[in-house]
C-alpha cells in the first residue's frame, strides 16, 4: 500500500505526496473580494503539500457571503490571484481553485438587501458572518429553472478565470450546506420540479455544474468536494447513502480527476457524523482518486491508505498551523497548535507567522 509520502497522479496533476492541504477559509482578501499580497506568502509556505486545495472562492457576488473571502469573477481578482499561484509554483507546489456558491448562506447584506438563492425558501439556521458582525440568515428565494443556465455560466466563467490565473485545476464546492448541497439533500430541497424529489433530480444540478466546469477545464483538471455524512448548516438527508452513491456515479461518468470528501467520524473534533461512513460505498462506484478529510493525523491518515479506503488525505487545521506539515510528519516532529481567534482575522497574525521546524530551531 502507498504511504503518505508517495507521489500520486490526480487527473492531469502530478502530486509529489499524498498529504493534501484541505480548503481553509481565512478571510485575508479585501472588501471587494480581491486577493491580497499576503496570500501569496501564506500559500507558498504550504507548497510542500502534494496538492493545495485553495480556500473557497466565490464564482459571483451572488454566491459569496463571507467577509474578506476571495472571488474569481472579476479581472481584478484574476490579476491578484496570478502572483499567489505563481508563488506556489515557484516553491514547487500545485494548487487548484475551489469554486464556491454559498446559496442561502449568503446574507442579504452582501446583495444590497436582495434575497439569496437556494433550492427552496427555507432559511438557514443560526447566524451569518457579515461585516457588521453576526446576523440571522435571511429567507432565500428558490431558483427558477430558467435561472439554472445563468448559474452554469457563472461556474464556466469562474473556471476560465481560475485557469487564466494559472491554477492547476479547479474543485467544485458541493459540500457543507452550500448551494449544490442545498439541492442534493432533501433538507432543505422540497422542490417538485426536475431539480427536486427523486434522487436523480436532486443530483441534476451537481451533474450539470460538473459537466459545465469540465467542459472548460477538462475533466482531468476538475475535482469535486462532497460532505456525505451528517447535518451541516441545516442541510441533511433522510437517506444519504443512495443519494451520495448516485452522486459519485454521476461524477464518475463525467470522468472528473478526483473526489474529496469531508466525512467526520463519530468522534470528530470538528463536526459529528450521524450515519456510518458512506465513502466506502461511493468508492465502489467512483474509480478515480478519492481524498478523505476528517480530523486525521499522520498515523490515522496512513491507516486509511493502508486499508485502501482512500488514495490521499486532506489535512485542514494542522496545515493551517504547520506550513511544513509533510516535513513534520516525516520526522515525527511535534505540531504547532492553531489559534481559533485568528482563523478569520485580517493581517499576518495566525496566518503567516506559524514557525517551521527550521525557524523554531
CSV table of N, CA, C and O in Angstrom, one decimal, residues 117-196:
chain,number,residue,atom,x,y,z
A,117,UNK,N,-30.2,33.0,-3.1
A,117,UNK,CA,-30.9,31.9,-3.9
A,117,UNK,C,-30.6,30.6,-3.2
A,117,UNK,O,-29.6,30.4,-2.6
A,118,UNK,N,-31.5,29.7,-3.4
A,118,UNK,CA,-31.4,28.3,-2.9
A,118,UNK,C,-32.3,27.4,-3.7
A,118,UNK,O,-32.9,27.7,-4.6
A,119,UNK,N,-32.3,26.1,-3.2
A,119,UNK,CA,-33.2,25.2,-3.8
A,119,UNK,C,-34.7,25.4,-3.3
A,119,UNK,O,-35.6,25.0,-4.0
A,120,UNK,N,-34.8,26.1,-2.2
A,120,UNK,CA,-36.1,26.3,-1.6
A,120,UNK,C,-36.2,27.7,-0.9
A,120,UNK,O,-35.2,28.5,-1.1
A,121,UNK,N,-37.2,27.9,-0.2
A,121,UNK,CA,-37.4,29.2,0.5
A,121,UNK,C,-37.1,29.1,2.0
A,121,UNK,O,-37.4,30.0,2.8
A,122,UNK,N,-36.5,28.0,2.4
A,122,UNK,CA,-36.2,27.8,3.8
A,122,UNK,C,-34.9,28.5,4.2
A,122,UNK,O,-33.8,28.3,3.6
A,123,UNK,N,-34.9,29.3,5.3
A,123,UNK,CA,-33.8,30.0,5.7
A,123,UNK,C,-32.8,29.0,6.5
A,123,UNK,O,-33.3,28.1,7.1
A,124,UNK,N,-31.6,29.3,6.4
A,124,UNK,CA,-30.6,28.5,7.2
A,124,UNK,C,-30.7,28.9,8.7
A,124,UNK,O,-31.1,30.0,9.0
A,125,UNK,N,-30.4,27.9,9.6
A,125,UNK,CA,-30.4,28.2,11.0
A,125,UNK,C,-29.2,29.1,11.4
A,125,UNK,O,-28.3,29.3,10.6
A,126,UNK,N,-29.2,29.5,12.6
A,126,UNK,CA,-28.1,30.2,13.2
A,126,UNK,C,-27.9,31.6,12.5
A,126,UNK,O,-28.8,32.3,12.1
A,127,UNK,N,-26.6,32.0,12.5
A,127,UNK,CA,-26.3,33.4,12.0
A,127,UNK,C,-25.2,33.4,11.0
A,127,UNK,O,-24.3,32.6,11.1
A,128,UNK,N,-25.2,34.4,10.2
A,128,UNK,CA,-24.1,34.6,9.2
A,128,UNK,C,-23.1,35.5,9.6
A,128,UNK,O,-23.3,36.5,10.4
A,129,UNK,N,-21.8,35.3,9.2
A,129,UNK,CA,-20.8,36.3,9.4
A,129,UNK,C,-21.0,37.4,8.4
A,129,UNK,O,-21.1,37.2,7.2
A,130,UNK,N,-21.0,38.6,8.9
A,130,UNK,CA,-21.1,39.8,8.0
A,130,UNK,C,-20.1,40.8,8.4
A,130,UNK,O,-19.4,40.7,9.5
A,131,UNK,N,-19.9,41.9,7.7
A,131,UNK,CA,-19.0,43.0,8.0
A,131,UNK,C,-19.5,43.7,9.3
A,131,UNK,O,-18.7,44.4,9.9
A,132,UNK,N,-20.7,43.5,9.7
A,132,UNK,CA,-21.3,44.2,10.9
A,132,UNK,C,-21.5,43.2,12.0
A,132,UNK,O,-22.3,43.4,12.9
A,133,UNK,N,-20.7,42.1,11.9
A,133,UNK,CA,-20.9,41.0,13.0
A,133,UNK,C,-21.9,40.0,12.5
A,133,UNK,O,-22.3,39.9,11.4
A,134,UNK,N,-22.3,39.1,13.4
A,134,UNK,CA,-23.2,38.0,13.1
A,134,UNK,C,-24.6,38.5,13.1
A,134,UNK,O,-25.1,39.3,13.9
A,135,UNK,N,-25.3,38.0,12.0
A,135,UNK,CA,-26.7,38.4,11.8
A,135,UNK,C,-27.5,37.1,11.4
A,135,UNK,O,-27.0,36.2,10.7
A,136,UNK,N,-28.8,37.0,11.8
A,136,UNK,CA,-29.6,35.8,11.4
A,136,UNK,C,-29.6,35.8,9.9
A,136,UNK,O,-29.7,36.8,9.2
A,137,UNK,N,-29.6,34.5,9.3
A,137,UNK,CA,-29.7,34.4,7.9
A,137,UNK,C,-31.1,34.8,7.4
A,137,UNK,O,-32.1,34.7,8.2
A,138,UNK,N,-31.2,35.3,6.2
A,138,UNK,CA,-32.4,35.7,5.6
A,138,UNK,C,-33.1,34.6,4.8
A,138,UNK,O,-32.4,33.6,4.4
A,139,UNK,N,-34.4,34.6,4.7
A,139,UNK,CA,-35.1,33.6,3.9
A,139,UNK,C,-34.6,33.8,2.4
A,139,UNK,O,-34.7,34.9,1.8
A,140,UNK,N,-34.2,32.7,1.7
A,140,UNK,CA,-33.8,32.8,0.3
A,140,UNK,C,-35.1,32.7,-0.6
A,140,UNK,O,-36.2,32.4,-0.1
A,141,UNK,N,-34.8,32.9,-1.8
A,141,UNK,CA,-35.8,32.5,-2.9
A,141,UNK,C,-35.4,31.3,-3.6
A,141,UNK,O,-34.2,31.1,-3.8
A,142,UNK,N,-36.3,30.5,-4.1
A,142,UNK,CA,-36.0,29.3,-4.8
A,142,UNK,C,-35.6,29.7,-6.2
A,142,UNK,O,-36.3,30.4,-6.9
A,143,UNK,N,-34.4,29.1,-6.7
A,143,UNK,CA,-34.0,29.4,-8.0
A,143,UNK,C,-35.0,28.8,-9.0
A,143,UNK,O,-35.5,27.7,-8.9
A,144,UNK,N,-35.4,29.7,-10.0
A,144,UNK,CA,-36.3,29.2,-11.1
A,144,UNK,C,-35.5,28.4,-12.0
A,144,UNK,O,-34.3,28.6,-12.2
A,145,UNK,N,-36.1,27.4,-12.7
A,145,UNK,CA,-35.4,26.6,-13.7
A,145,UNK,C,-34.8,27.4,-14.7
A,145,UNK,O,-33.6,27.1,-15.2
A,146,UNK,N,-35.4,28.5,-15.2
A,146,UNK,CA,-34.8,29.2,-16.3
A,146,UNK,C,-33.6,30.1,-15.8
A,146,UNK,O,-32.9,30.7,-16.6
A,147,UNK,N,-33.3,30.0,-14.5
A,147,UNK,CA,-32.1,30.7,-14.0
A,147,UNK,C,-30.9,29.7,-13.9
A,147,UNK,O,-29.8,30.2,-13.8
A,148,UNK,N,-31.1,28.5,-14.0
A,148,UNK,CA,-30.0,27.5,-13.9
A,148,UNK,C,-28.9,27.7,-15.0
A,148,UNK,O,-27.8,27.7,-14.6
A,149,UNK,N,-29.3,28.0,-16.2
A,149,UNK,CA,-28.2,28.3,-17.2
A,149,UNK,C,-27.3,29.5,-16.8
A,149,UNK,O,-26.1,29.5,-17.0
A,150,UNK,N,-27.9,30.5,-16.1
A,150,UNK,CA,-27.1,31.6,-15.6
A,150,UNK,C,-26.1,31.1,-14.5
A,150,UNK,O,-24.9,31.5,-14.5
A,151,UNK,N,-26.5,30.2,-13.7
A,151,UNK,CA,-25.6,29.7,-12.6
A,151,UNK,C,-24.5,28.9,-13.3
A,151,UNK,O,-23.3,29.0,-13.0
A,152,UNK,N,-24.8,28.1,-14.3
A,152,UNK,CA,-23.8,27.3,-15.0
A,152,UNK,C,-22.8,28.2,-15.7
A,152,UNK,O,-21.6,27.9,-15.7
A,153,UNK,N,-23.3,29.3,-16.3
A,153,UNK,CA,-22.4,30.2,-16.9
A,153,UNK,C,-21.5,30.9,-15.9
A,153,UNK,O,-20.3,31.1,-16.3
A,154,UNK,N,-22.0,31.1,-14.7
A,154,UNK,CA,-21.1,31.7,-13.7
A,154,UNK,C,-20.0,30.7,-13.3
A,154,UNK,O,-18.8,31.1,-13.2
A,155,UNK,N,-20.3,29.4,-13.3
A,155,UNK,CA,-19.3,28.4,-13.0
A,155,UNK,C,-18.3,28.3,-14.1
A,155,UNK,O,-17.1,28.2,-13.9
A,156,UNK,N,-18.8,28.4,-15.4
A,156,UNK,CA,-17.9,28.4,-16.5
A,156,UNK,C,-16.9,29.6,-16.5
A,156,UNK,O,-15.7,29.4,-16.8
A,157,UNK,N,-17.5,30.7,-16.3
A,157,UNK,CA,-16.6,31.9,-16.3
A,157,UNK,C,-15.6,31.8,-15.2
A,157,UNK,O,-14.4,32.2,-15.4
A,158,UNK,N,-16.0,31.4,-14.0
A,158,UNK,CA,-15.0,31.3,-12.9
A,158,UNK,C,-13.9,30.3,-13.2
A,158,UNK,O,-12.8,30.5,-12.8
A,159,UNK,N,-14.3,29.2,-13.8
A,159,UNK,CA,-13.3,28.2,-14.2
A,159,UNK,C,-12.3,28.7,-15.2
A,159,UNK,O,-11.1,28.6,-15.0
A,160,UNK,N,-12.8,29.4,-16.2
A,160,UNK,CA,-11.9,30.0,-17.2
A,160,UNK,C,-11.0,31.1,-16.5
A,160,UNK,O,-9.8,31.1,-16.8
A,161,UNK,N,-11.5,31.8,-15.6
A,161,UNK,CA,-10.7,32.8,-14.9
A,161,UNK,C,-9.6,32.2,-14.0
A,161,UNK,O,-8.5,32.6,-13.9
A,162,UNK,N,-10.0,31.1,-13.3
A,162,UNK,CA,-9.0,30.4,-12.5
A,162,UNK,C,-7.9,29.8,-13.3
A,162,UNK,O,-6.7,29.9,-12.9
A,163,UNK,N,-8.2,29.3,-14.5
A,163,UNK,CA,-7.1,28.8,-15.4
A,163,UNK,C,-6.3,30.0,-15.9
A,163,UNK,O,-5.1,29.8,-16.0
A,164,UNK,N,-6.9,31.1,-16.2
A,164,UNK,CA,-6.2,32.3,-16.6
A,164,UNK,C,-5.3,32.8,-15.6
A,164,UNK,O,-4.2,33.3,-15.9
A,165,UNK,N,-5.6,32.6,-14.3
A,165,UNK,CA,-4.8,33.0,-13.2
A,165,UNK,C,-3.6,32.0,-13.0
A,165,UNK,O,-2.7,32.3,-12.2
A,166,UNK,N,-3.7,30.9,-13.6
A,166,UNK,CA,-2.6,29.9,-13.5
A,166,UNK,C,-2.8,28.7,-12.7
A,166,UNK,O,-1.9,27.8,-12.5
A,167,UNK,N,-4.0,28.6,-12.1
A,167,UNK,CA,-4.3,27.4,-11.2
A,167,UNK,C,-4.1,26.1,-12.0
A,167,UNK,O,-4.4,26.1,-13.2
A,168,UNK,N,-3.7,25.1,-11.3
A,168,UNK,CA,-3.5,23.8,-12.0
A,168,UNK,C,-4.8,23.1,-12.3
A,168,UNK,O,-4.9,22.0,-13.0
A,169,UNK,N,-5.9,23.6,-11.8
A,169,UNK,CA,-7.2,23.0,-12.0
A,169,UNK,C,-8.2,23.6,-11.0
A,169,UNK,O,-7.9,24.7,-10.4
A,170,UNK,N,-9.4,23.1,-10.9
A,170,UNK,CA,-10.5,23.6,-10.1
A,170,UNK,C,-11.1,22.5,-9.3
A,170,UNK,O,-11.1,21.3,-9.7
A,171,UNK,N,-11.7,22.9,-8.2
A,171,UNK,CA,-12.6,22.0,-7.4
A,171,UNK,C,-13.9,22.6,-7.2
A,171,UNK,O,-14.0,23.7,-6.7
A,172,UNK,N,-15.0,21.9,-7.5
A,172,UNK,CA,-16.3,22.4,-7.2
A,172,UNK,C,-16.7,22.1,-5.8
A,172,UNK,O,-16.7,21.0,-5.3
A,173,UNK,N,-17.1,23.2,-5.1
A,173,UNK,CA,-17.5,23.0,-3.7
A,173,UNK,C,-19.0,22.6,-3.7
A,173,UNK,O,-19.9,23.5,-3.9
A,174,UNK,N,-19.2,21.3,-3.5
A,174,UNK,CA,-20.6,20.8,-3.4
A,174,UNK,C,-21.0,20.3,-2.1
A,174,UNK,O,-21.8,19.3,-2.0
A,175,UNK,N,-20.3,20.8,-1.0
A,175,UNK,CA,-20.4,20.3,0.3
A,175,UNK,C,-20.9,21.3,1.3
A,175,UNK,O,-21.3,22.4,1.0
A,176,UNK,N,-21.0,20.9,2.6
A,176,UNK,CA,-21.1,21.7,3.7
A,176,UNK,C,-22.3,22.7,3.8
A,176,UNK,O,-22.3,23.7,4.4
A,177,UNK,N,-23.4,22.3,3.1
A,177,UNK,CA,-24.6,23.0,3.1
A,177,UNK,C,-24.7,24.2,2.2
A,177,UNK,O,-25.6,25.1,2.4
A,178,UNK,N,-23.8,24.3,1.2
A,178,UNK,CA,-23.8,25.4,0.3
A,178,UNK,C,-24.7,25.1,-0.9
A,178,UNK,O,-25.4,24.1,-0.9
A,179,UNK,N,-24.7,25.9,-1.9
A,179,UNK,CA,-25.8,25.8,-2.9
A,179,UNK,C,-26.0,24.4,-3.5
A,179,UNK,O,-27.2,23.9,-3.5
A,180,UNK,N,-25.0,23.8,-4.0
A,180,UNK,CA,-25.2,22.5,-4.6
A,180,UNK,C,-25.7,21.5,-3.6
A,180,UNK,O,-26.5,20.6,-3.9
A,181,UNK,N,-25.1,21.5,-2.4
A,181,UNK,CA,-25.6,20.6,-1.3
A,181,UNK,C,-27.0,20.9,-0.9
A,181,UNK,O,-27.8,20.0,-0.6
A,182,UNK,N,-27.5,22.2,-1.1
A,182,UNK,CA,-28.9,22.5,-0.8
A,182,UNK,C,-29.8,21.9,-1.8
A,182,UNK,O,-31.0,21.7,-1.5
A,183,UNK,N,-29.3,21.6,-3.0
A,183,UNK,CA,-30.1,20.9,-4.0
A,183,UNK,C,-30.0,19.4,-3.8
A,183,UNK,O,-31.0,18.6,-4.0
A,184,UNK,N,-28.8,18.9,-3.4
A,184,UNK,CA,-28.6,17.4,-3.3
A,184,UNK,C,-29.5,16.8,-2.2
A,184,UNK,O,-30.1,15.8,-2.4
A,185,UNK,N,-29.6,17.5,-1.0
A,185,UNK,CA,-30.2,16.8,0.1
A,185,UNK,C,-31.7,17.2,0.3
A,185,UNK,O,-32.0,18.4,0.0
A,186,UNK,N,-32.5,16.3,0.8
A,186,UNK,CA,-33.9,16.6,0.9
A,186,UNK,C,-34.3,17.5,2.0
A,186,UNK,O,-35.5,17.9,2.1
A,187,UNK,N,-33.3,17.9,2.8
A,187,UNK,CA,-33.5,19.0,3.7
A,187,UNK,C,-32.4,20.0,3.4
A,187,UNK,O,-31.2,19.6,3.7
A,188,UNK,N,-32.6,21.1,2.7
A,188,UNK,CA,-33.9,21.8,2.6
A,188,UNK,C,-34.6,21.6,1.2
A,188,UNK,O,-35.6,22.3,1.0
A,189,UNK,N,-34.1,20.8,0.3
A,189,UNK,CA,-34.7,20.7,-1.0
A,189,UNK,C,-36.1,20.0,-1.0
A,189,UNK,O,-36.2,18.8,-0.8
A,190,UNK,N,-37.2,20.8,-1.1
A,190,UNK,CA,-38.5,20.3,-1.2
A,190,UNK,C,-39.2,20.6,-2.5
A,190,UNK,O,-40.4,20.7,-2.6
A,191,UNK,N,-38.4,20.8,-3.5
A,191,UNK,CA,-38.9,21.1,-4.9
A,191,UNK,C,-39.7,20.0,-5.4
A,191,UNK,O,-39.5,18.8,-5.1
A,192,UNK,N,-40.6,20.3,-6.4
A,192,UNK,CA,-41.4,19.3,-7.0
A,192,UNK,C,-41.2,19.3,-8.5
A,192,UNK,O,-41.9,18.7,-9.3
A,193,UNK,N,-40.1,20.0,-9.0
A,193,UNK,CA,-39.8,20.1,-10.4
A,193,UNK,C,-38.7,19.2,-10.7
A,193,UNK,O,-38.4,18.2,-10.0
A,194,UNK,N,-38.0,19.4,-11.8
A,194,UNK,CA,-36.9,18.5,-12.3
A,194,UNK,C,-35.7,18.5,-11.4
A,194,UNK,O,-34.8,17.7,-11.6
A,195,UNK,N,-35.6,19.4,-10.4
A,195,UNK,CA,-34.5,19.5,-9.6
A,195,UNK,C,-34.8,19.1,-8.1
A,195,UNK,O,-34.0,19.4,-7.2
A,196,UNK,N,-35.9,18.5,-7.9
A,196,UNK,CA,-36.3,18.1,-6.6
A,196,UNK,C,-37.0,16.7,-6.6
A,196,UNK,O,-37.4,16.2,-7.6
